[in-house]
Short mmCIF file of C-alpha atoms and ligand atoms in Angstrom, two decimals:
data_model
loop_
_atom_site.label_atom_id
_atom_site.label_comp_id
_atom_site.label_asym_id
_atom_site.label_seq_id
_atom_site.Cartn_x
_atom_site.Cartn_y
_atom_site.Cartn_z
CA UNK F 1 23.87 157.71 141.72
CA UNK F 2 27.33 156.14 141.64
CA UNK F 3 26.19 154.04 138.70
CA UNK F 4 27.33 150.76 140.23
CA UNK F 5 30.79 152.02 141.19
CA UNK F 6 31.98 151.99 144.80
CA UNK F 7 32.97 155.63 144.71
CA UNK F 8 32.35 158.74 142.64
CA UNK F 9 36.05 158.98 141.94
CA UNK F 10 36.14 155.58 140.23
CA UNK F 11 32.99 156.40 138.28
CA UNK F 12 34.54 159.67 137.13
CA UNK F 13 37.80 157.99 136.15
CA UNK F 14 35.79 155.60 133.98
CA UNK F 15 33.73 158.45 132.53
CA UNK F 16 36.84 159.96 130.96
CA UNK F 17 36.42 158.49 127.46
CA UNK F 18 32.97 160.07 127.23
CA UNK F 19 34.11 163.35 128.80
CA UNK F 20 36.95 163.57 126.28
CA UNK F 21 34.67 162.72 123.34
CA UNK F 22 32.20 165.39 124.43
CA UNK F 23 34.95 167.97 124.87
CA UNK F 24 36.25 167.32 121.35
CA UNK F 25 32.83 167.22 119.78
CA UNK F 26 32.24 170.00 117.24
CA UNK F 27 35.69 171.40 117.75
CA UNK F 28 37.47 169.35 115.11
CA UNK F 29 35.85 168.93 111.69
CA UNK F 30 35.66 165.77 109.64
CA UNK F 31 38.55 166.39 107.27
CA UNK F 32 40.89 166.34 110.23
CA UNK F 33 41.51 170.04 110.06
CA UNK F 34 41.07 171.89 113.36
CA UNK F 35 38.24 174.38 113.38
CA UNK F 36 38.34 175.32 117.04
CA UNK F 37 35.13 177.19 116.46
CA UNK F 38 36.35 180.76 116.78
CA UNK F 39 32.82 181.99 117.09
CA UNK F 40 32.25 179.91 120.20
CA UNK F 41 35.50 181.27 121.59
CA UNK F 42 35.03 184.89 120.66
CA UNK F 43 38.78 185.04 120.10
CA UNK F 44 40.00 187.05 117.17
CA UNK F 45 42.89 185.40 115.21
CA UNK F 46 44.41 188.88 114.84
CA UNK F 47 44.50 189.11 118.63
CA UNK F 48 46.13 185.70 118.89
CA UNK F 49 48.77 186.87 116.44
CA UNK F 50 49.37 190.09 118.34
CA UNK F 51 49.85 188.39 121.73
CA UNK F 52 53.45 188.30 122.90
CA UNK F 53 52.97 186.11 125.92
CA UNK F 54 50.53 183.68 127.51
CA UNK F 55 49.94 183.60 131.27
CA UNK F 56 48.22 180.51 132.60
CA UNK F 57 46.84 180.84 136.12
CA UNK F 58 45.01 178.23 138.19
CA UNK F 59 45.08 176.23 141.45
CA UNK F 60 45.81 172.59 142.27
CA UNK F 61 45.01 170.09 139.57
CA UNK F 62 43.95 172.84 137.17
CA UNK F 63 47.38 174.41 137.71
CA UNK F 64 48.94 171.10 136.75
CA UNK F 65 46.90 171.12 133.54
CA UNK F 66 48.28 174.60 132.92
CA UNK F 67 51.80 173.32 133.49
CA UNK F 68 51.26 170.73 130.76
CA UNK F 69 49.78 173.55 128.66
CA UNK F 70 53.03 175.49 128.90
CA UNK F 71 54.98 172.69 127.22
CA UNK F 72 52.36 172.20 124.53
CA UNK F 73 51.75 175.86 123.70
CA UNK F 74 55.42 176.79 123.66
CA UNK F 75 56.23 173.82 121.45
CA UNK F 76 53.39 174.13 118.99
CA UNK F 77 52.71 177.86 118.91
CA UNK F 78 56.20 179.17 119.76
CA UNK F 79 55.02 181.82 122.20
CA UNK F 80 56.39 182.22 125.75
CA UNK F 81 54.11 180.84 128.45
CA UNK F 82 54.24 181.58 132.17
CA UNK F 83 52.34 179.40 134.61
CA UNK F 84 51.42 180.52 138.11
CA UNK F 85 49.33 179.30 140.98
CA UNK F 86 46.61 181.89 141.39
CA UNK F 87 47.38 182.73 145.01
CA UNK F 88 50.93 183.71 143.99
CA UNK F 89 50.14 185.45 140.73
CA UNK F 90 48.03 188.13 142.34
CA UNK F 91 50.62 189.29 144.79
CA UNK F 92 53.69 189.39 142.59
CA UNK F 93 52.71 192.46 140.61
CA UNK F 94 52.63 190.42 137.40
CA UNK F 95 53.77 191.84 134.08
CA UNK F 96 50.49 191.74 132.22
CA UNK F 97 49.23 194.11 129.55
CA UNK F 98 46.99 194.28 126.46
CA UNK F 99 49.36 191.94 124.59
CA UNK F 100 49.08 189.19 127.20
CA UNK F 101 46.73 186.31 126.61
CA UNK F 102 45.61 185.38 130.09
CA UNK F 103 44.34 181.80 130.45
CA UNK F 104 42.55 180.80 133.63
CA UNK F 105 41.73 177.14 134.23
CA UNK F 106 39.10 176.10 136.75
CA UNK F 107 36.81 173.10 136.92
CA UNK F 108 34.27 174.81 139.19
CA UNK F 109 34.71 178.30 137.77
CA UNK F 110 34.35 179.57 141.35
CA UNK F 111 37.82 179.27 142.89
CA UNK F 112 38.36 182.54 144.71
CA UNK F 113 42.05 183.02 143.95
CA UNK F 114 41.63 182.16 140.27
CA UNK F 115 38.73 184.58 139.97
CA UNK F 116 40.75 187.31 141.65
CA UNK F 117 43.66 186.66 139.25
CA UNK F 118 41.27 186.95 136.32
CA UNK F 119 40.09 190.34 137.59
CA UNK F 120 43.63 191.50 138.18
CA UNK F 121 44.65 190.62 134.61
CA UNK F 122 41.54 192.16 133.11
CA UNK F 123 42.19 195.33 135.04
CA UNK F 124 45.59 195.50 133.37
CA UNK F 125 44.05 195.22 129.93
CA UNK F 126 44.69 191.54 129.16
CA UNK F 127 42.23 189.40 127.23
CA UNK F 128 41.08 186.60 129.50
CA UNK F 129 40.40 183.16 128.12
CA UNK F 130 38.78 180.71 130.54
CA UNK F 131 38.81 176.92 130.51
CA UNK F 132 36.05 175.80 132.83
CA UNK F 133 33.59 172.98 133.34
CA UNK F 134 30.65 174.95 134.71
CA UNK F 135 28.43 176.97 132.41
CA UNK F 136 27.41 180.27 133.96
CA UNK F 137 30.07 180.09 136.71
CA UNK F 138 31.66 183.32 137.89
CA UNK F 139 34.81 182.70 135.87
CA UNK F 140 32.80 181.85 132.73
CA UNK F 141 30.79 185.05 133.12
CA UNK F 142 33.72 187.35 133.71
CA UNK F 143 36.13 186.00 131.07
CA UNK F 144 36.28 187.48 127.57
CA UNK F 145 36.16 184.03 126.01
CA UNK F 146 35.37 180.55 127.31
CA UNK F 147 36.35 177.07 126.22
CA UNK F 148 34.12 174.68 128.13
CA UNK F 149 35.32 171.26 129.12
CA UNK F 150 32.33 168.97 128.80
CA UNK F 151 33.30 166.62 131.63
CA UNK F 152 29.89 166.68 133.31
CA UNK F 153 29.50 167.12 137.07
CA UNK F 154 32.56 166.11 139.08
CA UNK F 155 31.56 165.07 142.58
CA UNK F 156 34.69 163.44 144.04
CA UNK F 157 36.98 166.00 145.64
CA UNK F 158 39.96 164.58 143.74
CA UNK F 159 39.76 165.87 140.20
CA UNK F 160 40.12 163.33 137.38
CA UNK F 161 37.92 163.82 134.33
CA UNK F 162 38.09 167.59 134.68
CA UNK F 163 41.89 167.37 134.47
CA UNK F 164 42.05 165.20 131.34
CA UNK F 165 39.49 167.39 129.56
CA UNK F 166 41.52 170.45 130.60
CA UNK F 167 44.52 168.80 128.93
CA UNK F 168 42.50 168.42 125.77
CA UNK F 169 41.50 172.08 126.02
CA UNK F 170 45.18 173.04 126.30
CA UNK F 171 45.83 171.17 123.06
CA UNK F 172 42.91 172.85 121.31
CA UNK F 173 44.14 176.26 122.43
CA UNK F 174 47.69 175.44 121.34
CA UNK F 175 46.43 174.45 117.90
CA UNK F 176 44.29 177.59 117.59
CA UNK F 177 47.33 179.69 118.48
CA UNK F 178 49.54 177.70 116.11
CA UNK F 179 47.05 178.12 113.29
CA UNK F 180 46.62 181.84 113.85
CA UNK F 181 50.35 182.40 114.19
CA UNK F 182 51.35 180.10 111.33
CA UNK F 183 53.77 178.02 113.38
CA UNK F 184 52.47 174.65 112.17
CA UNK F 185 51.64 173.48 108.67
CA UNK F 186 48.12 172.30 107.82
CA UNK F 187 49.50 168.75 107.71
CA UNK F 188 51.00 169.01 111.19
CA UNK F 189 47.78 170.42 112.61
CA UNK F 190 45.82 167.71 110.91
CA UNK F 191 48.13 165.02 112.30
CA UNK F 192 47.65 166.23 115.88
CA UNK F 193 43.91 166.65 115.37
CA UNK F 194 43.75 163.08 114.10
CA UNK F 195 45.68 161.87 117.15
CA UNK F 196 43.25 163.76 119.40
CA UNK F 197 40.35 161.86 117.94
CA UNK F 198 41.98 158.56 118.91
CA UNK F 199 42.45 159.63 122.54
CA UNK F 200 39.05 158.62 123.99
CA UNK F 201 39.44 155.08 122.66
CA UNK F 202 43.04 154.92 123.91
CA UNK F 203 41.92 156.00 127.39
CA UNK F 204 39.44 153.12 127.28
CA UNK F 205 42.34 150.77 126.55
CA UNK F 206 44.25 152.10 129.56
CA UNK F 207 41.17 151.67 131.76
CA UNK F 208 40.88 148.05 130.66
CA UNK F 209 44.17 147.40 132.45
CA UNK F 210 42.91 148.80 135.78
CA UNK F 211 43.36 145.39 137.43
CA UNK F 212 47.15 145.62 137.03
CA UNK F 213 47.22 148.97 138.76
CA UNK F 214 45.22 147.57 141.61
CA UNK F 215 48.04 145.11 142.27
CA UNK F 216 50.56 147.93 142.37
CA UNK F 217 48.48 149.62 145.06
CA UNK F 218 49.07 146.55 147.23
CA UNK F 219 52.81 147.06 146.85
CA UNK F 220 52.89 150.71 147.83
CA UNK F 221 50.18 150.77 150.50
CA UNK F 222 52.48 150.40 153.50
CA UNK F 223 54.82 153.19 152.45
CA UNK F 224 54.74 156.65 153.97
CA UNK F 225 56.59 158.30 151.10
CA UNK F 226 56.72 158.02 147.33
CA UNK F 227 58.45 159.90 144.54
CA UNK F 228 57.18 160.75 141.08
CA UNK F 229 59.80 161.58 138.50
CA UNK F 230 59.75 162.59 134.85
CA UNK F 231 61.31 164.92 132.34
CA UNK F 232 59.73 167.55 130.13
CA UNK F 233 55.95 167.13 129.90
CA UNK F 234 56.22 164.00 132.05
CA UNK F 235 57.39 166.18 134.91
CA UNK F 236 54.09 168.03 134.72
CA UNK F 237 52.24 164.70 134.84
CA UNK F 238 54.37 163.63 137.81
CA UNK F 239 53.12 166.71 139.71
CA UNK F 240 49.53 165.66 139.19
CA UNK F 241 50.24 162.02 140.10
CA UNK F 242 51.90 163.14 143.30
CA UNK F 243 49.04 165.44 144.31
CA UNK F 244 46.47 162.71 143.62
CA UNK F 245 48.28 160.19 145.82
CA UNK F 246 48.75 162.69 148.67
CA UNK F 247 45.24 164.01 148.80
CA UNK F 248 43.35 160.74 148.90
CA UNK F 249 45.74 158.12 150.31
CA UNK F 250 47.67 160.45 152.68
CA UNK F 251 50.97 159.00 151.49
CA UNK F 252 53.51 161.78 151.34
CA UNK F 253 54.62 162.15 147.73
CA UNK F 254 56.92 164.46 145.85
CA UNK F 255 57.21 165.17 142.17
CA UNK F 256 60.66 165.82 140.85
CA UNK F 257 62.11 166.74 137.50
CA UNK F 258 64.10 163.54 137.00
CA UNK F 259 67.35 165.35 136.30
CA UNK F 260 67.06 167.39 139.49
CA UNK F 261 67.06 164.44 141.91
CA UNK F 262 70.81 164.28 142.23
CA UNK F 263 70.85 167.86 143.48
CA UNK F 264 69.62 166.82 146.89
CA UNK F 265 66.57 164.63 146.87
CA UNK F 266 68.47 161.48 145.99
CA UNK F 267 69.48 161.44 149.66
CA UNK F 268 65.92 160.34 150.47
CA UNK F 269 65.93 157.35 148.16
CA UNK F 270 66.25 154.20 150.23
CA UNK F 271 65.69 150.46 149.85
CA UNK F 272 62.30 149.64 148.30
CA UNK F 273 60.91 153.17 148.40
CA UNK F 274 58.37 153.53 145.56
CA UNK F 275 59.50 155.71 142.65
CA UNK F 276 56.90 156.21 139.99
CA UNK F 277 58.83 157.06 136.83
CA UNK F 278 57.10 158.61 133.85
CA UNK F 279 58.93 157.82 130.62
CA UNK F 280 56.67 158.65 127.70
CA UNK F 281 58.84 161.23 125.96
CA UNK F 282 61.05 159.76 123.26
CA UNK F 283 63.36 162.77 122.94
CA UNK F 284 64.49 162.51 126.59
CA UNK F 285 64.04 158.78 127.05
CA UNK F 286 67.70 157.93 127.43
CA UNK F 287 68.16 160.65 130.03
CA UNK F 288 65.10 159.49 131.93
CA UNK F 289 66.37 155.94 131.91
CA UNK F 290 69.68 157.03 133.37
CA UNK F 291 67.78 158.79 136.18
CA UNK F 292 65.81 155.61 136.75
CA UNK F 293 69.11 153.72 137.05
CA UNK F 294 70.29 156.26 139.65
CA UNK F 295 67.37 155.51 141.93
CA UNK F 296 67.37 151.81 141.18
CA UNK F 297 71.01 151.64 142.27
CA UNK F 298 69.82 152.92 145.70
CA UNK F 299 67.32 150.08 145.89
CA UNK F 300 64.13 151.95 144.94
CA UNK F 301 61.11 150.05 143.66
CA UNK F 302 60.53 151.37 140.12
CA UNK F 303 56.99 151.65 138.85
CA UNK F 304 57.36 152.90 135.29
CA UNK F 305 54.74 154.39 133.01
CA UNK F 306 55.86 154.17 129.39
CA UNK F 307 54.52 153.88 125.88
CA UNK F 308 53.78 150.46 124.46
CA UNK F 309 56.72 148.82 122.74
CA UNK F 310 59.35 150.58 124.85
CA UNK F 311 62.05 147.91 124.92
CA UNK F 312 64.53 149.75 127.11
CA UNK F 313 62.43 150.45 130.16
CA UNK F 314 61.48 146.80 130.76
CA UNK F 315 65.03 146.14 131.89
CA UNK F 316 64.83 148.60 134.76
CA UNK F 317 61.21 148.65 135.88
CA UNK F 318 59.99 146.45 138.72
CA UNK F 319 56.48 147.15 137.50
CA UNK F 320 55.72 148.42 134.02
CA UNK F 321 52.43 150.14 133.19
CA UNK F 322 52.08 150.86 129.49
CA UNK F 323 49.93 153.36 127.61
CA UNK F 324 49.22 153.44 123.87
CA UNK F 325 51.40 155.54 121.56
CA UNK F 326 50.23 158.99 120.56
CA UNK F 327 51.56 162.45 119.68
CA UNK F 328 53.96 163.69 122.43
CA UNK F 329 51.61 166.57 123.31
CA UNK F 330 48.83 164.14 124.10
CA UNK F 331 50.70 161.56 126.19
CA UNK F 332 49.75 163.22 129.53
CA UNK F 333 46.07 162.38 128.93
CA UNK F 334 46.98 158.70 128.76
CA UNK F 335 49.83 158.64 131.28
CA UNK F 336 47.83 160.21 134.09
CA UNK F 337 45.13 157.52 134.00
CA UNK F 338 47.23 154.77 135.65
CA UNK F 339 48.27 157.36 138.25
CA UNK F 340 44.65 158.23 139.01
CA UNK F 341 43.85 154.54 139.37
CA UNK F 342 46.91 154.00 141.55
CA UNK F 343 45.81 156.75 143.93
CA UNK F 344 42.28 155.45 143.97
CA UNK F 345 43.15 151.83 144.76
CA UNK F 346 45.78 152.86 147.30
CA UNK F 347 43.24 155.04 149.06
CA UNK F 348 40.77 152.15 149.13
CA UNK F 349 43.25 149.60 150.51
CA UNK F 350 44.39 152.07 153.15
CA UNK F 351 40.78 152.53 154.22
CA UNK F 352 40.61 156.25 153.46
CA UNK F 353 37.52 158.26 152.62
CA UNK F 354 38.16 158.35 148.87
CA UNK F 355 35.55 160.85 147.76
CA UNK F 356 35.84 163.18 150.74
CA UNK F 357 39.46 163.38 151.87
CA UNK F 358 40.07 165.05 155.22
CA UNK F 359 40.40 168.84 155.35
CA UNK F 360 39.52 169.37 151.69
CA UNK F 361 36.56 170.98 149.92
CA UNK F 362 35.48 170.49 146.32
CA UNK F 363 35.31 174.16 145.57
CA UNK F 364 37.59 176.60 147.37
CA UNK F 365 35.78 179.91 147.57
CA UNK F 366 37.92 181.46 150.26
CA UNK F 367 41.30 183.05 149.57
C1 F6R Z 1 42.70 168.21 143.34
C2 F6R Z 1 41.69 169.23 143.13
C3 F6R Z 1 42.02 170.64 143.44
C4 F6R Z 1 41.39 171.59 142.41
C5 F6R Z 1 41.64 173.04 142.80
C6 F6R Z 1 41.11 174.00 141.75
O1 F6R Z 1 42.28 166.96 142.95
O2 F6R Z 1 40.61 168.93 142.70
O3 F6R Z 1 43.40 170.82 143.49
O4 F6R Z 1 41.93 171.31 141.16
O5 F6R Z 1 41.03 173.32 144.03
O6 F6R Z 1 39.72 173.88 141.59
P1 F6R Z 1 39.02 174.46 140.33
O7 F6R Z 1 39.50 173.72 139.13
O8 F6R Z 1 37.55 174.24 140.56
O9 F6R Z 1 39.37 175.92 140.23
#
C-alpha cells in the first residue's frame, strides 16, 4: 500500500509530479492559451469582472496555499485579496457581500471551520468557489463552483501533494480572473500557462536531489528551534515549511517575513541555529540577501533555497538547495519540495511517527 516507500508521506511527496499533471490536465489547451474550462467551474466571466474583492478562507496548510494565492491573484488579476484562517473569519463579522468572490480551500472538503465559513459567506450573498481534493465532500456540494485538485488520496497527516496542487489551482484561478478582467495580455497568459506545463517535470528534478536534503536533516536534527525566512511569496512558503517541520519532527519553528526579523526576533538568533532562507524572488533578492547576512553575522547556520544559477547566494549559504527557474508565481511549487523532504527526513532521524504525528487528525471535523 505504501508502494515500496517507508511512509505514506514520502510516497505522497514523490507522487507530486503525477498529482500536478493530473490537476493541469484538460485545464490548459494545446496552443498554450488557458481555457480554465468555465463550464466545469460554473463561474461566469461577467461575475468575475464584477467582483471587487476575493476572500480566501482555509485552515493549516490549505491556508498557506491561500496565502500564496493572495500574492498571485493580486499580482496577476489586480483585485484585492484577503486571506483568513477559517476559525477567525467566522467570528470577525467579515465584510462580505454579493460582489465578494469567496474562495475556500480544503483538501478533505470536510473541515468544520472552513465549511462554516463557506456557509457564512453564502448567507451574505457571496459566490463561493471551492478548491478541494474530495469529490462529493461537504464543501464540494455546498459551494457554487468547484475546482478539484486531482492529487489522489492523501493518507499522511502532513499535507504535501494536496498543497502543491492547491498552489496550481491558485494559479489557474488567478489566470481565469486575469483573463476575465483583462489584466494580462494573451501573450502573458500563454507564457505562464507554458511555465505551468513544465512544473511537473521540474518537481521531478527537485525530487532527484532528495539525497542532499537528507544530509541537511542530519545537521538540524539536534536543534530545538529553527527559523524560516523569506520575502514576498517566499514568506508564504516559509510559513508552510515551518508548519511541516513542527508537526512531524516536533522541532519548534517560526516563519518570519525576512525584513521583520530585526523588529524583535533577531534576539533569538544564536550560534549555529538553523535558518532556512527562501530566496527565489528576483525582485527582492538583494533585500533577502541582506537579511541573510544579518542572521549569518549572529552565527546562524544558513540553509538557503534559491533558483539555479543564483551566484550571490552561494557566498552566504552554509547549505544551498537549488530549484529550477520558473515564473515567479510558480516558484512556491518548487521551493516547498525541499522543505517537505527536510521535514520528512528530520522526522525520521528523530524517530518520530511520521505519518501519524501526536495529537493530530487528518480531517478536523470539530470546531
Ligand atoms: C498540515 C495539514 C493541516 C490541514 C488542515 C486543513 O499538514 O494537513 O494543516 O491542511 O487541517 O485540512 P483540509 O485541507 O482538509 O481542510
